Coordinates of C-alpha atoms in Angstrom, one line a residue:
X1 CA 75.3 79.2 75.3
X2 CA 76.5 76.2 77.2
X3 CA 76.6 76.0 81.0
X4 CA 78.3 73.7 83.4
X5 CA 76.6 72.6 86.6
X6 CA 79.6 70.8 88.2
X7 CA 80.8 72.8 91.2
X8 CA 83.1 72.4 94.1
X9 CA 84.0 74.6 97.0
X10 CA 86.0 77.7 95.8
X11 CA 86.0 76.3 92.3
X12 CA 85.0 78.0 89.1
X13 CA 83.9 76.2 86.0
X14 CA 83.6 77.4 82.4
X15 CA 82.6 75.5 79.4
X16 CA 83.6 76.6 76.0
X17 CA 80.4 76.9 74.0
X18 CA 81.0 79.8 71.6
X19 CA 78.7 82.1 69.8
X20 CA 80.4 84.4 67.3
X21 CA 78.7 87.7 66.3
X22 CA 76.5 87.6 69.4
X23 CA 75.2 90.8 70.9
X24 CA 75.2 90.2 74.6
X25 CA 72.8 92.9 75.9
X26 CA 72.7 94.0 79.5
X27 CA 69.9 92.3 81.3
X28 CA 70.0 89.1 79.2
X29 CA 67.7 86.3 80.2
X30 CA 68.8 82.9 81.4
X31 CA 67.3 79.6 80.4
X32 CA 69.6 77.5 82.5
X33 CA 68.4 75.3 85.3
X34 CA 69.4 76.6 88.7
X35 CA 68.0 73.7 90.8
X36 CA 71.4 72.1 91.3
X37 CA 73.3 75.3 92.3
X38 CA 73.9 75.7 96.0
X39 CA 73.0 78.9 97.9
X40 CA 76.6 79.9 98.4
X41 CA 77.3 79.9 94.6
X42 CA 76.1 82.1 91.8
X43 CA 75.8 81.8 88.0
X44 CA 77.8 84.4 86.1
X45 CA 77.2 84.9 82.4
X46 CA 80.6 85.7 80.7
X47 CA 80.9 87.6 77.5
X48 CA 84.4 88.2 76.2
X49 CA 86.4 89.7 73.3
X50 CA 83.5 92.1 72.3
X51 CA 83.2 95.8 71.8
X52 CA 81.0 98.2 73.6
X53 CA 78.5 100.1 71.5
X54 CA 75.5 102.3 72.3
X55 CA 72.5 102.0 69.9
X56 CA 70.6 105.1 71.2
X57 CA 68.6 102.8 73.6
X58 CA 71.1 100.8 75.6
X59 CA 74.6 99.5 75.8
X60 CA 75.6 96.1 74.4
X61 CA 78.8 94.1 74.0
X62 CA 78.9 93.5 70.3
X63 CA 80.5 90.5 68.5
X64 CA 81.5 88.8 71.7
X65 CA 81.8 85.1 72.7
X66 CA 80.0 83.8 75.7
X67 CA 80.1 81.2 78.4
X68 CA 78.6 80.5 81.8
X69 CA 80.6 80.4 85.1
X70 CA 79.5 79.0 88.4
X71 CA 81.4 80.8 91.2
X72 CA 81.2 81.1 95.0
X73 CA 79.5 84.3 96.1
X74 CA 82.6 85.4 98.0
X75 CA 85.1 84.8 95.2
X76 CA 88.0 87.4 95.0
X77 CA 89.0 89.4 92.0
X78 CA 92.4 87.6 91.9
X79 CA 90.7 84.2 91.9
X80 CA 88.2 84.9 89.1
X81 CA 90.8 86.6 87.0
X82 CA 93.2 83.7 87.3
X83 CA 90.6 81.2 86.2
X84 CA 89.6 83.4 83.3
X85 CA 93.2 83.5 82.2
X86 CA 93.4 79.7 82.2
X87 CA 90.0 78.9 80.8
X88 CA 90.0 81.6 78.1
X89 CA 93.6 80.6 77.3
X90 CA 95.0 84.1 77.6
X91 CA 98.8 84.7 77.8
X92 CA 99.4 86.6 81.0
X93 CA 102.7 87.9 79.8
X94 CA 101.2 89.6 76.8
X95 CA 97.7 90.5 77.8
X96 CA 95.7 91.7 80.8
X97 CA 92.0 91.1 81.4
X98 CA 89.6 94.0 81.9
X99 CA 86.4 93.1 83.6
X100 CA 83.4 95.4 83.0
X101 CA 79.7 95.5 83.6
X102 CA 76.8 97.8 82.7
X103 CA 74.3 98.5 85.5
X104 CA 71.0 99.9 84.3
X105 CA 70.2 101.8 87.5
X106 CA 67.0 102.9 85.8
X107 CA 68.9 104.6 82.9
X108 CA 70.1 102.6 79.8
X109 CA 72.6 105.2 79.1
X110 CA 74.4 104.8 82.4
X111 CA 78.1 104.3 81.6
X112 CA 80.0 101.0 81.7
X113 CA 81.7 100.3 85.0
X114 CA 85.1 98.5 85.4
X115 CA 85.5 96.0 88.2
X116 CA 88.7 97.0 89.9
X117 CA 88.7 95.4 93.4
X118 CA 87.0 92.8 95.5
X119 CA 84.3 95.2 96.6
X120 CA 83.3 95.9 93.0
X121 CA 83.2 92.2 92.3
X122 CA 81.1 91.5 95.4
X123 CA 78.5 94.1 94.3
X124 CA 78.4 92.5 90.8
X125 CA 77.9 89.0 92.1
X126 CA 75.1 90.2 94.3
X127 CA 73.4 91.9 91.4
X128 CA 74.0 89.2 88.8
X129 CA 72.6 86.5 91.1
X130 CA 69.2 88.2 90.7
X131 CA 69.3 89.9 87.3
X132 CA 71.7 87.6 85.3
X133 CA 73.8 90.6 84.5
X134 CA 76.7 89.6 82.2
X135 CA 80.3 90.0 83.0
X136 CA 82.1 91.5 80.0
X137 CA 85.8 90.5 79.7
X138 CA 88.2 92.2 77.3
X139 CA 91.8 91.1 76.7
X140 CA 94.1 94.1 76.3
X141 CA 97.6 93.8 74.8
X142 CA 100.1 95.1 77.3
X143 CA 102.5 96.8 74.9
X144 CA 104.6 98.4 77.6
X145 CA 105.3 95.2 79.6
X146 CA 105.8 93.1 76.5
X147 CA 108.2 95.5 74.8
X148 CA 110.3 96.2 77.9
X149 CA 110.6 92.5 78.6
X150 CA 111.7 91.7 75.1
X151 CA 114.3 94.4 75.0
X152 CA 115.7 94.0 78.5
X153 CA 116.0 90.2 78.2
X154 CA 117.4 90.2 74.7
X155 CA 120.9 89.3 75.8
X156 CA 122.4 92.8 76.0
X157 CA 125.3 93.3 78.4
X158 CA 125.1 95.5 81.6
X159 CA 126.6 98.6 79.9
X160 CA 124.2 98.3 77.1
X161 CA 121.2 98.1 79.4
X162 CA 121.7 101.6 80.6
X163 CA 120.4 102.9 77.3
X164 CA 117.6 100.4 76.9
X165 CA 115.0 102.7 78.4
X166 CA 116.0 105.6 76.1
X167 CA 115.9 103.3 73.0
X168 CA 112.4 102.1 74.0
X169 CA 111.2 105.7 74.2
X170 CA 112.7 106.4 70.8
X171 CA 111.3 103.3 69.2
X172 CA 108.0 103.5 70.9
X173 CA 107.2 107.1 71.7
X174 CA 103.8 106.2 73.1
X175 CA 105.6 104.6 76.1
X176 CA 106.7 108.0 77.2
X177 CA 103.2 108.9 78.1
X178 CA 101.9 105.5 79.1
X179 CA 100.0 105.3 82.4
X180 CA 100.5 101.9 84.0
X181 CA 98.8 101.0 87.3
X182 CA 98.1 104.7 87.9
X183 CA 101.8 105.6 87.4
X184 CA 103.6 107.3 84.6
X185 CA 107.1 106.7 83.5
X186 CA 108.2 109.9 85.2
X187 CA 106.8 108.6 88.5
X188 CA 109.0 105.5 88.3
X189 CA 112.1 107.5 87.4
X190 CA 111.8 110.2 90.0
X191 CA 111.0 107.7 92.8
X192 CA 114.6 106.4 92.3
X193 CA 116.9 109.2 93.6
X194 CA 120.0 107.1 93.0
X195 CA 119.5 107.7 89.2
X196 CA 120.4 111.4 89.8
X197 CA 123.6 113.1 90.7
X198 CA 121.8 115.1 93.5
X199 CA 120.6 111.8 95.0
X200 CA 124.0 110.4 95.5
X201 CA 126.3 111.3 98.3
X202 CA 130.0 111.7 97.4
X203 CA 133.0 112.8 99.4
X204 CA 135.0 115.9 98.3
X205 CA 137.5 113.7 96.5
X206 CA 134.8 111.7 94.7
X207 CA 133.0 114.9 93.6
X208 CA 136.3 116.2 92.2
X209 CA 137.0 113.0 90.2
X210 CA 133.3 112.8 89.1
X211 CA 133.5 116.3 87.6
X212 CA 136.7 115.6 85.6
X213 CA 136.2 112.0 84.5
X214 CA 135.3 111.9 80.8
X215 CA 132.5 109.8 79.4
X216 CA 131.2 109.1 76.0
X217 CA 128.9 111.7 74.6
X218 CA 126.0 109.2 74.5
X219 CA 123.8 110.8 77.1
X220 CA 123.1 114.4 76.4
X221 CA 124.9 115.4 73.3
X222 CA 126.9 118.6 73.1
X223 CA 124.5 121.4 72.9
X224 CA 127.2 123.9 73.4
X225 CA 129.2 122.9 70.3
X226 CA 128.6 125.4 67.5
X227 CA 128.4 124.4 63.9
X228 CA 131.3 126.4 62.5
X229 CA 130.2 125.9 58.9
X230 CA 126.8 127.5 59.6
X231 CA 128.1 130.5 61.5
X232 CA 128.3 133.8 59.9
X233 CA 131.8 135.2 60.0
X234 CA 132.8 138.7 59.0
X235 CA 136.3 137.7 57.7
X236 CA 138.3 134.6 56.9
X237 CA 140.8 135.2 59.7
X238 CA 138.2 134.9 62.4
X239 CA 136.8 131.8 60.8
X240 CA 140.3 130.2 60.8
X241 CA 141.0 131.2 64.3
X242 CA 137.8 129.7 65.7
X243 CA 138.2 126.6 63.6
X244 CA 141.8 126.2 64.8
X245 CA 140.8 126.6 68.4
X246 CA 138.1 124.0 68.1
X247 CA 140.5 121.5 66.5
X248 CA 143.0 122.1 69.3
X249 CA 140.3 121.6 71.9
X250 CA 139.1 118.4 70.2
X251 CA 142.7 117.1 70.0
X252 CA 143.4 117.8 73.6
X253 CA 140.2 116.3 74.7
X254 CA 141.0 113.1 72.8
X255 CA 144.4 112.9 74.3
X256 CA 142.9 113.3 77.8
X257 CA 140.4 110.6 77.0
X258 CA 143.1 108.1 75.9
X259 CA 145.0 108.9 79.1
X260 CA 142.0 108.1 81.2
X261 CA 141.3 104.9 79.2
X262 CA 144.8 103.5 79.4
X263 CA 145.5 104.4 83.1
X264 CA 143.0 105.8 85.5
X265 CA 139.8 104.1 84.3
X266 CA 141.3 100.8 85.3
X267 CA 141.1 102.0 89.0
X268 CA 138.0 100.4 90.4
X269 CA 136.8 103.4 92.3
X270 CA 137.2 105.7 89.3
X271 CA 135.5 103.2 87.1
X272 CA 132.5 103.2 89.4
X273 CA 132.3 107.0 89.3
X274 CA 132.4 106.9 85.6
X275 CA 129.5 104.4 85.5
X276 CA 127.6 106.7 87.9
X277 CA 128.2 109.7 85.7
X278 CA 126.9 107.8 82.6
X279 CA 123.8 106.7 84.5
X280 CA 123.1 110.2 85.8
X281 CA 123.5 111.7 82.3
X282 CA 121.4 109.0 80.7
X283 CA 118.6 109.7 83.2
X284 CA 118.5 113.4 82.4
X285 CA 118.4 112.5 78.7
X286 CA 115.6 110.1 79.2
X287 CA 113.6 112.7 81.2
X288 CA 114.0 115.2 78.4
X289 CA 112.9 112.8 75.8
X290 CA 109.8 111.9 77.8
X291 CA 109.0 115.6 78.3
X292 CA 109.4 116.3 74.6
X293 CA 106.9 113.5 73.7
X294 CA 104.4 114.6 76.4
X295 CA 104.7 118.2 75.2
X296 CA 104.0 117.1 71.7
X297 CA 101.0 114.9 72.4
X298 CA 99.3 116.2 75.5
X299 CA 97.2 119.2 76.3
X300 CA 98.0 121.5 79.2
X301 CA 95.2 119.9 81.3
X302 CA 96.6 116.4 80.6
X303 CA 100.1 117.5 81.6
X304 CA 98.8 119.0 84.8
X305 CA 96.8 115.9 85.6
X306 CA 99.6 113.4 84.8
X307 CA 102.7 115.2 85.9
X308 CA 101.7 117.2 88.9
X309 CA 102.3 114.2 91.2
X310 CA 105.9 113.4 89.9
X311 CA 106.7 117.2 90.0
X312 CA 105.7 117.4 93.7
X313 CA 107.6 114.2 94.3
X314 CA 110.7 115.8 92.8
X315 CA 110.3 118.7 95.2
X316 CA 109.8 116.4 98.2
X317 CA 112.9 114.3 97.2
X318 CA 115.0 117.5 96.8
X319 CA 115.6 116.6 93.2
X320 CA 116.5 119.9 91.5
X321 CA 117.8 118.1 88.4
X322 CA 114.4 116.6 87.6
X323 CA 112.7 119.9 88.6
X324 CA 114.9 121.8 86.0
X325 CA 113.9 119.4 83.2
X326 CA 110.2 119.5 84.0
X327 CA 110.0 123.2 84.4
X328 CA 111.9 123.7 81.1
X329 CA 109.1 122.0 79.2
X330 CA 106.1 122.6 81.5
X331 CA 106.4 125.9 83.4
X332 CA 102.7 125.5 84.4
X333 CA 103.7 122.8 86.9
X334 CA 104.8 125.5 89.3
X335 CA 101.1 125.7 90.2
X336 CA 101.0 122.0 91.3
X337 CA 99.7 121.2 94.8
X338 CA 99.8 118.2 97.1
X339 CA 97.8 117.8 100.2
X340 CA 96.8 121.4 100.0
X341 CA 100.3 122.7 99.8
X342 CA 102.0 124.4 96.8
X343 CA 105.6 123.7 95.7
X344 CA 106.9 126.6 97.8
X345 CA 105.3 125.2 100.9
X346 CA 106.4 121.6 100.1
X347 CA 110.0 122.9 99.6
X348 CA 110.2 124.3 103.2
X349 CA 108.2 121.5 104.8
X350 CA 110.5 118.9 103.4
X351 CA 113.7 121.0 103.8
X352 CA 114.6 120.6 100.1
X353 CA 117.6 123.0 99.9
X354 CA 118.6 122.2 96.4
X355 CA 115.0 122.9 95.1
X356 CA 114.9 126.0 97.3
X357 CA 118.1 127.3 95.7
X358 CA 116.9 126.4 92.2
X359 CA 113.6 128.3 92.7
X360 CA 115.5 131.2 94.3
X361 CA 117.8 131.6 91.3
X362 CA 115.2 131.0 88.7
X363 CA 112.0 132.6 90.1
X364 CA 111.0 136.0 88.7
X365 CA 109.2 137.2 91.8
X366 CA 110.3 134.8 94.4
X367 CA 109.6 137.0 97.4
X368 CA 106.0 137.5 96.4
X369 CA 105.5 133.8 95.6
X370 CA 106.7 132.9 99.1
X371 CA 104.9 135.7 100.8
X372 CA 101.4 134.9 99.4
X373 CA 101.7 131.1 100.2
X374 CA 99.1 130.5 102.9
X375 CA 97.6 127.1 103.7
X376 CA 94.1 126.2 104.9
X377 CA 95.1 126.8 108.5
X378 CA 96.2 130.3 107.9
X379 CA 99.9 129.4 108.1
X380 CA 102.2 131.5 106.0
X381 CA 105.5 130.2 104.7
X382 CA 107.3 131.1 108.0
X383 CA 104.7 129.1 110.0
X384 CA 105.5 126.1 107.9
X385 CA 109.2 126.4 108.1
X386 CA 108.7 126.6 111.9
X387 CA 107.4 123.0 111.8
X388 CA 109.8 120.2 112.6
X389 CA 111.7 118.8 109.6
X390 CA 111.2 115.2 108.5
X391 CA 113.3 112.7 110.5
X392 CA 115.5 111.8 107.5
X393 CA 116.4 115.4 107.1
X394 CA 117.2 115.8 110.8
X395 CA 119.4 112.8 110.8
X396 CA 121.6 114.3 108.1
X397 CA 123.3 116.4 110.8
X398 CA 125.4 114.9 113.6
X399 CA 123.9 115.6 117.0
X400 CA 120.8 117.4 118.2
X401 CA 122.6 120.7 118.5
X402 CA 123.5 120.8 114.8
X403 CA 120.0 119.7 113.9
X404 CA 118.6 122.6 115.9
X405 CA 121.1 124.9 114.1
X406 CA 120.0 123.6 110.8
X407 CA 116.4 124.3 111.6
X408 CA 117.2 127.9 112.7
X409 CA 119.2 128.5 109.5
X410 CA 116.1 127.5 107.5
X411 CA 113.9 129.8 109.5
X412 CA 116.3 132.7 109.2
X413 CA 116.8 132.2 105.4
X414 CA 113.1 132.1 104.6
X415 CA 112.6 135.2 106.9
X416 CA 115.3 137.0 104.9
X417 CA 113.4 136.3 101.7
X418 CA 109.8 137.1 102.7
X419 CA 110.7 140.0 105.0
X420 CA 110.5 140.6 108.8
X421 CA 106.8 141.6 108.7
X422 CA 105.8 138.0 108.1
X423 CA 107.1 137.1 111.6
X424 CA 104.2 139.0 113.2
X425 CA 101.4 137.3 111.3
X426 CA 99.1 135.0 113.2
X427 CA 97.6 131.7 112.0
X428 CA 94.1 130.4 112.9
X429 CA 95.5 129.2 116.3
X430 CA 96.7 132.8 117.0
X431 CA 100.4 131.8 116.8
X432 CA 103.2 133.7 115.3
X433 CA 105.9 131.8 113.3
X434 CA 108.3 131.9 116.2
X435 CA 105.7 130.5 118.5
X436 CA 105.2 127.6 116.2
X437 CA 108.9 127.1 115.9
X438 CA 109.4 126.9 119.7
X439 CA 106.5 124.6 120.2
X440 CA 107.6 122.2 117.4
X441 CA 111.2 122.2 118.4
X442 CA 110.9 122.0 122.2
X443 CA 112.1 118.4 122.4
X444 CA 114.8 119.0 119.9
X445 CA 116.1 122.0 121.9
X446 CA 116.3 119.9 125.1
X447 CA 118.1 117.1 123.2
X448 CA 120.5 119.7 121.8
X449 CA 121.2 121.2 125.2
X450 CA 121.9 117.7 126.6
X451 CA 124.2 116.9 123.6
X452 CA 126.1 120.1 124.0
X453 CA 126.6 119.7 127.8
X454 CA 127.8 116.1 127.5
X455 CA 130.2 117.0 124.7
X456 CA 131.6 120.0 126.5
X457 CA 131.8 118.0 129.8
X458 CA 134.0 115.4 128.1
X459 CA 136.3 117.9 126.5
X460 CA 136.5 119.8 129.8
X461 CA 138.0 116.8 131.5
X462 CA 140.5 116.3 128.7
X463 CA 141.6 120.0 128.8
X464 CA 142.0 119.9 132.6
X465 CA 144.3 116.8 132.4
X466 CA 146.4 118.5 129.7
X467 CA 146.7 121.7 131.9
X468 CA 147.9 119.6 134.8
X469 CA 150.5 117.7 132.7
X470 CA 152.0 120.7 130.9
X471 CA 152.1 122.9 134.0
X472 CA 154.0 120.2 135.9
X473 CA 156.4 119.8 132.9
X474 CA 157.0 123.6 132.8
X475 CA 158.4 123.7 136.3
X476 CA 160.5 120.6 135.9
X477 CA 163.1 121.4 133.2
X478 CA 164.4 118.4 131.3
X479 CA 168.1 117.7 132.1
X480 CA 167.9 119.7 135.4
X481 CA 169.5 123.1 136.3
X482 CA 173.0 124.3 136.8
X483 CA 173.8 124.3 140.6
X484 CA 175.7 127.6 140.4
X485 CA 173.6 129.7 138.0
X486 CA 170.3 128.0 138.4
X487 CA 169.8 128.0 134.6
X488 CA 168.9 125.0 132.6
X489 CA 171.8 122.8 131.6
X490 CA 170.6 122.5 128.0
X491 CA 169.5 126.1 127.6
X492 CA 171.5 126.6 124.5
X493 CA 170.1 123.4 122.9
X494 CA 167.4 123.9 120.2
X495 CA 165.5 120.9 121.6
X496 CA 165.1 122.7 125.0
X497 CA 163.8 125.9 123.2
X498 CA 161.3 123.7 121.3
X499 CA 160.2 122.1 124.5
X500 CA 159.7 125.4 126.2
X501 CA 157.7 127.0 123.4
X502 CA 155.5 123.9 122.8
X503 CA 154.8 123.5 126.5
X504 CA 153.8 127.1 126.8
X505 CA 151.5 126.9 123.8
X506 CA 149.9 123.8 125.1
X507 CA 149.3 125.3 128.5
X508 CA 147.7 128.5 127.1
X509 CA 145.6 126.8 124.5
X510 CA 144.3 124.1 126.9
X511 CA 143.4 126.7 129.5
X512 CA 141.5 128.7 126.8
X513 CA 139.6 125.6 125.6
X514 CA 138.7 124.8 129.3
X515 CA 137.2 128.2 129.7
X516 CA 135.3 127.9 126.4
X517 CA 133.8 124.5 127.4
X518 CA 132.9 125.8 130.8
X519 CA 131.0 128.7 129.1
X520 CA 129.0 126.1 127.1
X521 CA 128.1 124.3 130.3
X522 CA 126.8 127.5 131.9
X523 CA 125.0 128.9 128.8
X524 CA 121.2 129.7 128.9
X525 CA 120.4 127.5 125.9
X526 CA 117.8 129.7 124.3
X527 CA 116.6 128.7 120.8
X528 CA 118.6 131.4 119.0
X529 CA 121.8 130.4 120.9
X530 CA 122.0 127.3 118.7
X531 CA 122.4 129.3 115.6
X532 CA 125.9 130.9 116.2
X533 CA 126.7 131.4 119.9
X534 CA 127.0 127.8 121.1
X535 CA 128.5 126.3 117.9
X536 CA 131.2 129.0 117.7
X537 CA 132.2 128.3 121.3
X538 CA 132.4 124.6 120.6
X539 CA 134.5 125.2 117.4
X540 CA 137.0 127.5 119.2
X541 CA 137.2 125.1 122.1
X542 CA 137.9 122.1 119.8
X543 CA 140.6 124.1 117.8
X544 CA 142.3 125.1 121.0
X545 CA 142.2 121.6 122.3
X546 CA 143.6 120.2 119.1
X547 CA 146.5 122.7 119.2
X548 CA 147.1 121.9 122.9
X549 CA 147.3 118.1 122.3
X550 CA 149.7 118.6 119.3
X551 CA 151.9 121.0 121.3
X552 CA 152.0 118.7 124.3
X553 CA 153.2 115.8 122.1
X554 CA 155.9 118.0 120.6
X555 CA 157.0 119.0 124.1
X556 CA 157.1 115.4 125.2
X557 CA 159.1 114.4 122.1
X558 CA 161.6 117.2 122.8
X559 CA 162.0 116.0 126.4
X560 CA 162.7 112.4 125.2
X561 CA 165.4 113.7 122.8
X562 CA 167.0 115.9 125.5
X563 CA 167.2 113.0 127.9
X564 CA 168.2 110.1 125.5
X565 CA 168.9 111.4 122.1
X566 CA 172.0 113.5 122.5
X567 CA 174.4 112.5 119.7
X568 CA 171.8 110.0 118.4
X569 CA 169.9 111.7 115.6
X570 CA 168.2 108.4 114.6
X571 CA 166.2 108.4 117.7
X572 CA 164.1 111.3 116.3
X573 CA 162.3 108.9 113.9
X574 CA 160.8 106.5 116.4
X575 CA 159.9 109.4 118.7
X576 CA 158.2 111.3 115.9
X577 CA 156.3 108.1 114.8
X578 CA 155.1 107.4 118.3
X579 CA 154.1 111.0 118.9
X580 CA 151.9 111.0 115.7
X581 CA 149.7 108.2 117.1
X582 CA 147.7 110.2 119.6
X583 CA 147.6 113.2 117.2
X584 CA 146.3 110.9 114.4
X585 CA 143.7 109.3 116.7
X586 CA 142.4 112.7 117.8
X587 CA 142.2 113.9 114.2
X588 CA 140.4 110.7 113.1
X589 CA 137.9 110.7 115.9
X590 CA 137.2 114.4 116.5
X591 CA 138.2 116.2 113.3
X592 CA 135.1 115.2 111.4
X593 CA 132.9 116.8 114.0
X594 CA 135.0 120.0 113.9
X595 CA 134.7 120.1 110.1
X596 CA 131.0 119.6 110.2
X597 CA 130.7 122.4 112.8
X598 CA 132.7 124.8 110.7
X599 CA 130.9 123.9 107.5
X600 CA 127.5 124.3 109.2
X601 CA 128.3 127.5 111.0
X602 CA 130.5 129.4 108.5
X603 CA 129.6 127.6 105.2
X604 CA 127.1 128.6 102.6
X605 CA 124.2 127.2 104.7
X606 CA 120.8 126.9 103.1
X607 CA 121.6 129.4 100.4
X608 CA 124.3 127.5 98.5
X609 CA 126.2 128.5 95.4
X610 CA 124.2 128.7 92.1
X611 CA 126.2 125.9 90.7
X612 CA 124.9 123.5 93.4
X613 CA 121.8 122.8 91.5
X614 CA 123.3 122.4 88.0
X615 CA 122.7 119.3 86.2
X616 CA 125.3 116.6 86.3
X617 CA 124.8 116.5 82.6
X618 CA 126.6 119.8 82.3
X619 CA 129.8 118.4 83.7
X620 CA 132.8 117.7 81.4
X621 CA 131.7 115.4 78.6
X622 CA 134.2 114.4 75.9
X623 CA 133.5 112.7 72.5
X624 CA 135.3 109.6 71.6

């Protein structure tokens, strides 16, 4: 061995004396001179590129090369690793360095320990300064990083890169089960919700286009397409009929695809939706390929150890698509836990409605599974659903009142599944589920009350103004009355009849909406009122107010026509255009709230349709 005695502050020196076929045993002796080494530095014996073996007496690093380093006693792991890369001439892009040491601790058979952080390194420096314990360095070929870098940077275009990951898994199956920095490939995929259909928010129009847009069958294949030649048919006629139908279906599909290619796919918005659909389907295909490889190479215990974390992550992220793929291959993952909670408890704690629906429609004994779920604090599933939802889930609803309604819907839905008897059970704090709910949602209830009152107060002023206007218009007939008969001069005109009817409708509906908003202001605001009572009053009040505004504008337009439009039909066009402005403004500003209220109150709620959790991969896919 050769040593270097030249040191400087925070500097590490290595000299390249080499001994091939050297067995560097733990506890090796040093013959170097330490007189010129300062007290804040330490000598480190380095052995690299060897192989650990046990000779029934002690561990040794066989066939290694050796050098000596002089390092500051407070050197960090990053610093010493960086110098080792440089001095040992190791390519960082292709290899990583693994630093290991064997502590005797009174037992030669004590296992080899890897240095993973600064604390581990500090302990080693302290020990080696006294015992001359060698630092054993191994360079490990990082196949995953190297292959991915070569493939991704090989000049493929953007469309091609979408399938690079899948090609890597096919070409290097071991990558599917690689653990890199304590994370599996599944962890990396599931942590990106935008790769899945369920993790992307689309409008109604976009969802419709997404479902019908055709894509190349390069993501999932067509599992539903039967091989006609291999089917058993009882007679030739049936065979011909089935074959003909398939040919017609294929021909029509190709025609549709060509139509999309030549026209609609050139629309930027539709092209983006198509790209999203390809991405989502490719992700599902990649997940399936990874699970196939893991199922082939791993034992049940390995799968539970490696994939419990991404499975729980899929539950927390409300990713029913990933859950469907994982449970198809690894049904045992249903027993996974995180922070002491099983997947049923994680589902309600994180308000994962898609996962809840998936479990509900696929579980064999879902009521029993939910009923027996009790955590360490004695909380049953209803106690947990009584806890406040995560902030990002609350913010999905507009306003504190709708957030409170959503929380109540969750509580009522889970209560329906587990049974009413669970509502009387006590946890370790002697609380029932409803007591937990009220305690956790006290602030949200107050915020919901304030939001409801402010909203109703604003609409009350609007309704009162409309009542004043239309009532005054009703007693002042446009065009005046006949002095002899007292009847309206234009009583036979259709425009006057339209005015009278519209004005009456506006008066009655605005009065009704005013009373509804007043009832909201005087409500008791109990927790259960936010479920149906208060939202229904707000819905009816908004509908009446919308009808009132529309009728008022129609009445005003009819008045203008009576006064200035006799014999001038063209005046109807500017009047109608101007009358649409306030109506359009009202619809644009207030109609989204009305739609959300109706959807939240009268929609499917937590228990959605079974098709809500289906894979995007099962959408329409055409071959071309």
